[in-house]
mmCIF file of C-alpha atoms and ligand atoms in Angstrom:
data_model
loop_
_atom_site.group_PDB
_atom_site.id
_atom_site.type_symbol
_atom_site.label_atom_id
_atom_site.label_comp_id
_atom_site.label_asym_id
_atom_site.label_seq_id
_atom_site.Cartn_x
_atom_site.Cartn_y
_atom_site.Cartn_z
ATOM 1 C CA UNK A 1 72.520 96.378 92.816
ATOM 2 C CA UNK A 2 72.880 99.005 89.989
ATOM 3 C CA UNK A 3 70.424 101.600 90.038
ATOM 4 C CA UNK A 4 70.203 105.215 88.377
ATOM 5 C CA UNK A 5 67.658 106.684 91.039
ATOM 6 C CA UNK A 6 66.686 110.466 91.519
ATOM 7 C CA UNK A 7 65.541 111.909 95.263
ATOM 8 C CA UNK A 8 63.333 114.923 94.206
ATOM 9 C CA UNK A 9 62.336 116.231 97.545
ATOM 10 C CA UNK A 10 64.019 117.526 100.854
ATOM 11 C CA UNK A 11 61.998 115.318 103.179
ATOM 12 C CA UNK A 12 63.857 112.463 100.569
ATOM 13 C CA UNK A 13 66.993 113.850 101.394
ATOM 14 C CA UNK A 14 66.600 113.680 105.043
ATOM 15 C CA UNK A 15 66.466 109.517 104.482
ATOM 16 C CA UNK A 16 69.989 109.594 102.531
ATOM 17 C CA UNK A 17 71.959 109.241 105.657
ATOM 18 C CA UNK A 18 70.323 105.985 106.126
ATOM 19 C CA UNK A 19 70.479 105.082 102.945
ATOM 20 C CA UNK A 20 72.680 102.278 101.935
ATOM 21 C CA UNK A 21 75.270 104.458 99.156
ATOM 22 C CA UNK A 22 77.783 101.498 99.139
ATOM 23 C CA UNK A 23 79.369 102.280 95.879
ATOM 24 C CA UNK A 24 76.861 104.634 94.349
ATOM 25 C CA UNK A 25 78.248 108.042 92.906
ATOM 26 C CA UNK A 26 75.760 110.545 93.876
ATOM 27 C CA UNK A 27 74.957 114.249 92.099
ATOM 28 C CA UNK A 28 73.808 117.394 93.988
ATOM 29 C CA UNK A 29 71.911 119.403 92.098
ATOM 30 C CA UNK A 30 71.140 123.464 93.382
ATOM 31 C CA UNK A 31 70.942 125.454 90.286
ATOM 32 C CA UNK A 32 69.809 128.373 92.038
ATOM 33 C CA UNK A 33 72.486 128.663 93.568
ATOM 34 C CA UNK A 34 74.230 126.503 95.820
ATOM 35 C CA UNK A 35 75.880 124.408 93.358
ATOM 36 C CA UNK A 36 76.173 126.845 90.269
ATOM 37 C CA UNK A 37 78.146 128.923 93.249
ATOM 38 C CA UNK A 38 80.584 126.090 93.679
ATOM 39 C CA UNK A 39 80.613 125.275 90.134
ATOM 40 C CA UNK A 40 81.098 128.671 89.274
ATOM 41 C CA UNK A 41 84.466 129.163 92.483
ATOM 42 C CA UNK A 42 86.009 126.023 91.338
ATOM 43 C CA UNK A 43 86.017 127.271 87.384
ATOM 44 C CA UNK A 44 87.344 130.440 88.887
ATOM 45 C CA UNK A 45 90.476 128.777 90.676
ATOM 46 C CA UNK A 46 89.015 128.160 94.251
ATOM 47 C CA UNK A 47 91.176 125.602 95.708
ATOM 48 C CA UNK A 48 88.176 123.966 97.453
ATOM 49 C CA UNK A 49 84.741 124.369 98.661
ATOM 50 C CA UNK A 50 83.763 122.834 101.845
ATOM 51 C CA UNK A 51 80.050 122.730 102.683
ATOM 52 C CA UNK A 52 78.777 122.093 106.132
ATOM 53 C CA UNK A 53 75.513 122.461 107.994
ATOM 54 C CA UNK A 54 75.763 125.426 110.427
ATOM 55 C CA UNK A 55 77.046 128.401 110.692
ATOM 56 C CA UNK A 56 78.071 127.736 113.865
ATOM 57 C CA UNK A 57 80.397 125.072 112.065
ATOM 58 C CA UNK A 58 81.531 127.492 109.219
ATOM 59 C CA UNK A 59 82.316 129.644 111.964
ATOM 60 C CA UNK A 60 84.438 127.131 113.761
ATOM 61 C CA UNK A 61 86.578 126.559 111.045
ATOM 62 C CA UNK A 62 87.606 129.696 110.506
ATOM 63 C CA UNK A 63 88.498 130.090 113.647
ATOM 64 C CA UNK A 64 90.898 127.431 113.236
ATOM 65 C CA UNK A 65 91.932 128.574 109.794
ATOM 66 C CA UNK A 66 91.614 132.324 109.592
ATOM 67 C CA UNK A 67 92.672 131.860 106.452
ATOM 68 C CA UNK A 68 89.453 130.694 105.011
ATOM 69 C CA UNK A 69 86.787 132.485 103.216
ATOM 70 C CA UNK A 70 83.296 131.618 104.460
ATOM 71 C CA UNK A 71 80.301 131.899 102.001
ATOM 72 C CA UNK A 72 76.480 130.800 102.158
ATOM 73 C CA UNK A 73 73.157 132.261 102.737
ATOM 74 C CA UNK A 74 69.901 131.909 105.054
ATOM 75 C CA UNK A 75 66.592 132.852 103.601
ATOM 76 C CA UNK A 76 68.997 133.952 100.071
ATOM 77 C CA UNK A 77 70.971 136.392 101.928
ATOM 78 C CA UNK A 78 74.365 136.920 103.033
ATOM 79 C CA UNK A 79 75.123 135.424 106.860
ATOM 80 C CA UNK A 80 76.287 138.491 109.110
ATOM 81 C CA UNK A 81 80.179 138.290 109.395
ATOM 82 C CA UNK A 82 80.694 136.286 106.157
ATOM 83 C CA UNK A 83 82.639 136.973 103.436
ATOM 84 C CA UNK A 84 80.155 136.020 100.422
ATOM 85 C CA UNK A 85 76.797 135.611 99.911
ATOM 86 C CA UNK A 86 75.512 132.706 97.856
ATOM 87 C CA UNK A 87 75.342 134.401 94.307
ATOM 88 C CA UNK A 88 77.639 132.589 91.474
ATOM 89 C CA UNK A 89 78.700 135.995 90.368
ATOM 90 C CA UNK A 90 80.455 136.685 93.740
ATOM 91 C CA UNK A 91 82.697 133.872 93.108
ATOM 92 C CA UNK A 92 84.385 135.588 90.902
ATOM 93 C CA UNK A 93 88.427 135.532 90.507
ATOM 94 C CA UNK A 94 88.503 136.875 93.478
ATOM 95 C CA UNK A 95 88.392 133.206 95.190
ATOM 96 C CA UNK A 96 91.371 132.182 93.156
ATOM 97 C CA UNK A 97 93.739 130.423 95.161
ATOM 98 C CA UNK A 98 91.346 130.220 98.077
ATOM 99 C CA UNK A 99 89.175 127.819 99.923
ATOM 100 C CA UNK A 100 85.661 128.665 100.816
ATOM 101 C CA UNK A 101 83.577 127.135 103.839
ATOM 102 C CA UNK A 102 79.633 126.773 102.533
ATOM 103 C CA UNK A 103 77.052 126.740 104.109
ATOM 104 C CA UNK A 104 73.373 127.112 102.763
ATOM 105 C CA UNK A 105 69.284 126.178 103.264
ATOM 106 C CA UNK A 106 69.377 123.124 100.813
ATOM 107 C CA UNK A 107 72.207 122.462 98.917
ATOM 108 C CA UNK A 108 75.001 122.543 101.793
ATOM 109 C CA UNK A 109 72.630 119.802 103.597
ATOM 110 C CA UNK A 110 72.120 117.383 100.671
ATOM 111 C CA UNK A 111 75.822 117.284 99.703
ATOM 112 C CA UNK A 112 76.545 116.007 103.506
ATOM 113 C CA UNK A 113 73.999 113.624 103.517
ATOM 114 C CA UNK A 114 75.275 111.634 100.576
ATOM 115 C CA UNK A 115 78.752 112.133 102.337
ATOM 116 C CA UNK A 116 79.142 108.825 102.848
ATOM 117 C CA UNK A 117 78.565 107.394 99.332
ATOM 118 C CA UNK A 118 81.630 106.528 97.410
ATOM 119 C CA UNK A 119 81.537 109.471 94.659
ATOM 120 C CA UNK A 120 79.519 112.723 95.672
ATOM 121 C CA UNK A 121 79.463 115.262 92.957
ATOM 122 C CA UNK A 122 78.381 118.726 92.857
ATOM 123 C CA UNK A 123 76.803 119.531 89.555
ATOM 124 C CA UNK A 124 74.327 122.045 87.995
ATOM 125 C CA UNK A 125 73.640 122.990 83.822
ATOM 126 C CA UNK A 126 76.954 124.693 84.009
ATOM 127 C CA UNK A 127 78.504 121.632 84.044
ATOM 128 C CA UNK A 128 75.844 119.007 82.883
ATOM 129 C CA UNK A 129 77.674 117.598 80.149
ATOM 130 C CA UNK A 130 81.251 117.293 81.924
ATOM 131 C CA UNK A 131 79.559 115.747 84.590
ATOM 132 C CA UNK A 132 77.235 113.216 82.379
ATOM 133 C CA UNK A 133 80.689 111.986 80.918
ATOM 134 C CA UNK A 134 81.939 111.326 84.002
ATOM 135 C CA UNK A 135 78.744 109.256 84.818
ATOM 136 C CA UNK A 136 79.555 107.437 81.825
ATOM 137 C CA UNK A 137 82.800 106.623 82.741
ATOM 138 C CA UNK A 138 81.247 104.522 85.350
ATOM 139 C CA UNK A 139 78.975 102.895 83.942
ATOM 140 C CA UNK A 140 78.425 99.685 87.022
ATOM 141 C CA UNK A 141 78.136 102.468 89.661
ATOM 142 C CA UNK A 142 74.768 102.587 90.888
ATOM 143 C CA UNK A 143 73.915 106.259 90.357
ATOM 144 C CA UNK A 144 71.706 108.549 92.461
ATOM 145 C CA UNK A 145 70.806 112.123 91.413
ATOM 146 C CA UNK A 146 69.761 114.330 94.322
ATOM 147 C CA UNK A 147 67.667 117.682 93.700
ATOM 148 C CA UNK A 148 68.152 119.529 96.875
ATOM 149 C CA UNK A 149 64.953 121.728 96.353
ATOM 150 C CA UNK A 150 64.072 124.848 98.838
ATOM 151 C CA UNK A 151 63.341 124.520 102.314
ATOM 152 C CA UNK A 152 61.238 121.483 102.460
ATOM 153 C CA UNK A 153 59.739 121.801 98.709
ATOM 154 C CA UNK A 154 60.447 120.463 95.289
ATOM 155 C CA UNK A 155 62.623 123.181 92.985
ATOM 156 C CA UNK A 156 61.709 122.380 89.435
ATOM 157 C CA UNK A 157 65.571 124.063 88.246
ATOM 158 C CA UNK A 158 66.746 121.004 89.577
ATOM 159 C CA UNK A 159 64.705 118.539 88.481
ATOM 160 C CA UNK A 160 65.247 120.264 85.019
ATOM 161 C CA UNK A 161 69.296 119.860 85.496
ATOM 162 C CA UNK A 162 68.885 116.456 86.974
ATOM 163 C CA UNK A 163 66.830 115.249 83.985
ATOM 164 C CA UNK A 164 69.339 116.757 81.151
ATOM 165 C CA UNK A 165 72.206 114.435 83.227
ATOM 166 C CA UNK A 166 69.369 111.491 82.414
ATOM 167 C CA UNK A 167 68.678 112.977 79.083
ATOM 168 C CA UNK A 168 72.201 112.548 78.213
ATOM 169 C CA UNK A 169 72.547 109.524 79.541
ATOM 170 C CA UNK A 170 69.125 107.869 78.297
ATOM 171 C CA UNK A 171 70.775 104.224 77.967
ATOM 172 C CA UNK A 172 70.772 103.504 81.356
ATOM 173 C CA UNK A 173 67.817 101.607 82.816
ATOM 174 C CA UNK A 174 66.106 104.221 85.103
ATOM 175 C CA UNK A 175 64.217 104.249 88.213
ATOM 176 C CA UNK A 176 60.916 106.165 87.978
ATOM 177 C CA UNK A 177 61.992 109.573 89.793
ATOM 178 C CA UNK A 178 64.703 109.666 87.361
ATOM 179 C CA UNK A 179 62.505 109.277 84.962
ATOM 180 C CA UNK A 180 60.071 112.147 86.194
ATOM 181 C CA UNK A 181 63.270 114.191 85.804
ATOM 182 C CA UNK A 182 64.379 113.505 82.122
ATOM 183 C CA UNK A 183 60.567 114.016 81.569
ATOM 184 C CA UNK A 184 60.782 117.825 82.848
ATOM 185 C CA UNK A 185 63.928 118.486 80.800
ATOM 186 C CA UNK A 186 62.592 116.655 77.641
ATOM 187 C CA UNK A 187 59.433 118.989 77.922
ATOM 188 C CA UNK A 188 61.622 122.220 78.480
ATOM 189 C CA UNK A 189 64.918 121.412 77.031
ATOM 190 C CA UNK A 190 64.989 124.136 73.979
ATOM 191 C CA UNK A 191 65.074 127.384 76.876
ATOM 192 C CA UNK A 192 66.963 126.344 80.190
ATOM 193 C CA UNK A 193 66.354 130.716 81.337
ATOM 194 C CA UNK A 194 62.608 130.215 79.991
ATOM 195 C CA UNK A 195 62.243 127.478 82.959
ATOM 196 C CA UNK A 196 64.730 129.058 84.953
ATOM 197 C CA UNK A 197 62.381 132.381 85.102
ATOM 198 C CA UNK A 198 59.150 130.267 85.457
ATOM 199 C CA UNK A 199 60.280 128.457 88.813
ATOM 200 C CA UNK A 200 59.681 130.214 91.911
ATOM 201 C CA UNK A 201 63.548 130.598 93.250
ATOM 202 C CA UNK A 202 63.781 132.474 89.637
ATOM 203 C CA UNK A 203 60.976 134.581 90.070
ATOM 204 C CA UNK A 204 61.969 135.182 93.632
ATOM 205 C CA UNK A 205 65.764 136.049 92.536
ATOM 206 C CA UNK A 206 63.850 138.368 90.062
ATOM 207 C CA UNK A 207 61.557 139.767 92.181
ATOM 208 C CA UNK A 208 64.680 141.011 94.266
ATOM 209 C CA UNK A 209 66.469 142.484 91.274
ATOM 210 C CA UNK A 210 68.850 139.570 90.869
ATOM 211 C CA UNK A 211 68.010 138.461 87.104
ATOM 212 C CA UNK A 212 71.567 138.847 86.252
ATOM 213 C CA UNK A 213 72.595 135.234 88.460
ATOM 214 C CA UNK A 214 69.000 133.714 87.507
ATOM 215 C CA UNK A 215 70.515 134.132 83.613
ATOM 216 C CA UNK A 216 74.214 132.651 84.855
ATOM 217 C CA UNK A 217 72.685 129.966 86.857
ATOM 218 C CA UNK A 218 70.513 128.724 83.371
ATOM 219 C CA UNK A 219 73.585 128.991 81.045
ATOM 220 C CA UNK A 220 74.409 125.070 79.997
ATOM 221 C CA UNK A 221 77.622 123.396 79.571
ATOM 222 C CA UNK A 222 79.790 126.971 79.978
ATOM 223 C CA UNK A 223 81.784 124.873 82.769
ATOM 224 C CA UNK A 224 83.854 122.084 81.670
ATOM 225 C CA UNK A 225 84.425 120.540 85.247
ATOM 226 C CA UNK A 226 83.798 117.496 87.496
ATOM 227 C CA UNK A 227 83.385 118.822 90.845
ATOM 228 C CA UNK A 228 83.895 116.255 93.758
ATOM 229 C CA UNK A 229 83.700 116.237 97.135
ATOM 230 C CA UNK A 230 87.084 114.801 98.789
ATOM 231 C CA UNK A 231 87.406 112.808 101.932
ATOM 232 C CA UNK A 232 89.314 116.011 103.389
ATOM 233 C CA UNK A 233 85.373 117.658 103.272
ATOM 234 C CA UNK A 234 86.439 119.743 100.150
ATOM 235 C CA UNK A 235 84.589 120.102 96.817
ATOM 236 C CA UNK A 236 87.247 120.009 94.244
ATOM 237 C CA UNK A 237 87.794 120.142 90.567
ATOM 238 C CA UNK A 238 88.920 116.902 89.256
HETATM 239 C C1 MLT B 1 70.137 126.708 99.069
HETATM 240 O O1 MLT B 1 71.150 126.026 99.264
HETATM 241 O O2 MLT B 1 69.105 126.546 99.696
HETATM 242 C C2 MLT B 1 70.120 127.744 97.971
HETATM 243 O O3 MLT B 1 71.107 127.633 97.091
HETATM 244 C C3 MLT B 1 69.465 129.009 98.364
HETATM 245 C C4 MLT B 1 69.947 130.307 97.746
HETATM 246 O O4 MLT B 1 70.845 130.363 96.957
HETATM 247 O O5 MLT B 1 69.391 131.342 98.109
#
């Protein structure tokens, strides 16, 4: 059945892997930052982003691949041996070329457990609008937006981004939770940084002097990219 759902909590996402996704194209949203990071790697010529759970599992990888760069945070910082943190501005053109191994608190987690739905999609405000037309390109797939949220709380950033994909794509017959998420975005919708600011990962990213990615993360439609995560494990630009 076609459905354009949104999961707006993390103890939500820990049901997704017993979910039934059979055909539904599901959207990760972590404006601040886990998906404006990927967003912002792929835009910058990253090959491919592969989130996974652990660190013990990024770790792994490399291992095997040495060639890898691995990226990520725990409690917003950088992970002792890795090669980035989890701030957009670090994936700068630096990545070009090169494929990244993710792992963070939320968003890493809520992009594997829609892994098994048949389009998974990392998006954020950077690239609302690309990924909205996508959407609309499918227009039979059921449609499931996921707002990955911090630790095991609500983040209103991406309920806001989640609810400018509905905005955008107000035909559709929605489910209530999307519905609570167009409703945030229609209520904030002229100042994405205003909202950005107000929520407690911005004032936190603030608080620690880090105002500059809180102001990248709220910038809208400066990405024009669909970024999808590939049976190989990879978040790519299609
Ligand atoms: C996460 O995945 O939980 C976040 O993106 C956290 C962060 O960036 O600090």
């Amino acid at each position: 059945m076609s459905y354009f759902d949104a999961i707006l909590s993390p103890p939500e996402i820990d049901l997704l892997p017993q979910r039934d996704l059979r055909g539904a194209i599901a959207v990760v949203f972590d404006v601040l930052r886990a998906t404006s990071s990927i967003v912002t790697a792929l835009s910058n010529g990253a090959s491919g982003i592969r989130p996974v759970n652990t660190i013990e599992e990024a770790r792994d990888l490399k291992t095997l691949n040495p060639n890898l760069l691995l990226g990520g945070e725990r409690n917003g910082e950088r992970i002792e041996g890795f090669d980035l943190g989890n701030s957009p501005l670090e994936y700068n053109e630096s990545v070009r070329g090169r494929e990244i191994v993710t792992t963070t608190t939320n968003g890493t987690v809520a992009l594997r457990a829609v892994a098994h739905a048949e389009t998974i999609l990392a998006a954020s405000l950077l690239n609302a609008t690309a990924t909205a037309e996508f959407l609309s390109k499918h227009p039979a797939n059921p449609v499931i937006l996921v707002c990955a949220g911090t630790f095991r709380d609500p983040a209103l950033e991406d309920i806001y981004a989640a609810g400018l994909i509905a905005w955008i794509l107000q035909a559709r017959e929605m489910r209530d939770p999307a519905l609570v998420a167009k409703s945030v975005y229609a209520a904030n919708h002229e100042d994405s940084l205003a909202l950005l600011r107000s929520a407690e990962n911005g004032r936190a990213l603030i608080r620690k002097g880090r105002i500059r990615e809180v102001e990248w993360c709220a910038q809208v439609d400066t990405i024009n990219i669909v970024a999808e995560l590939k049976p190989d494990g990879f978040i790519r630009s299609i």
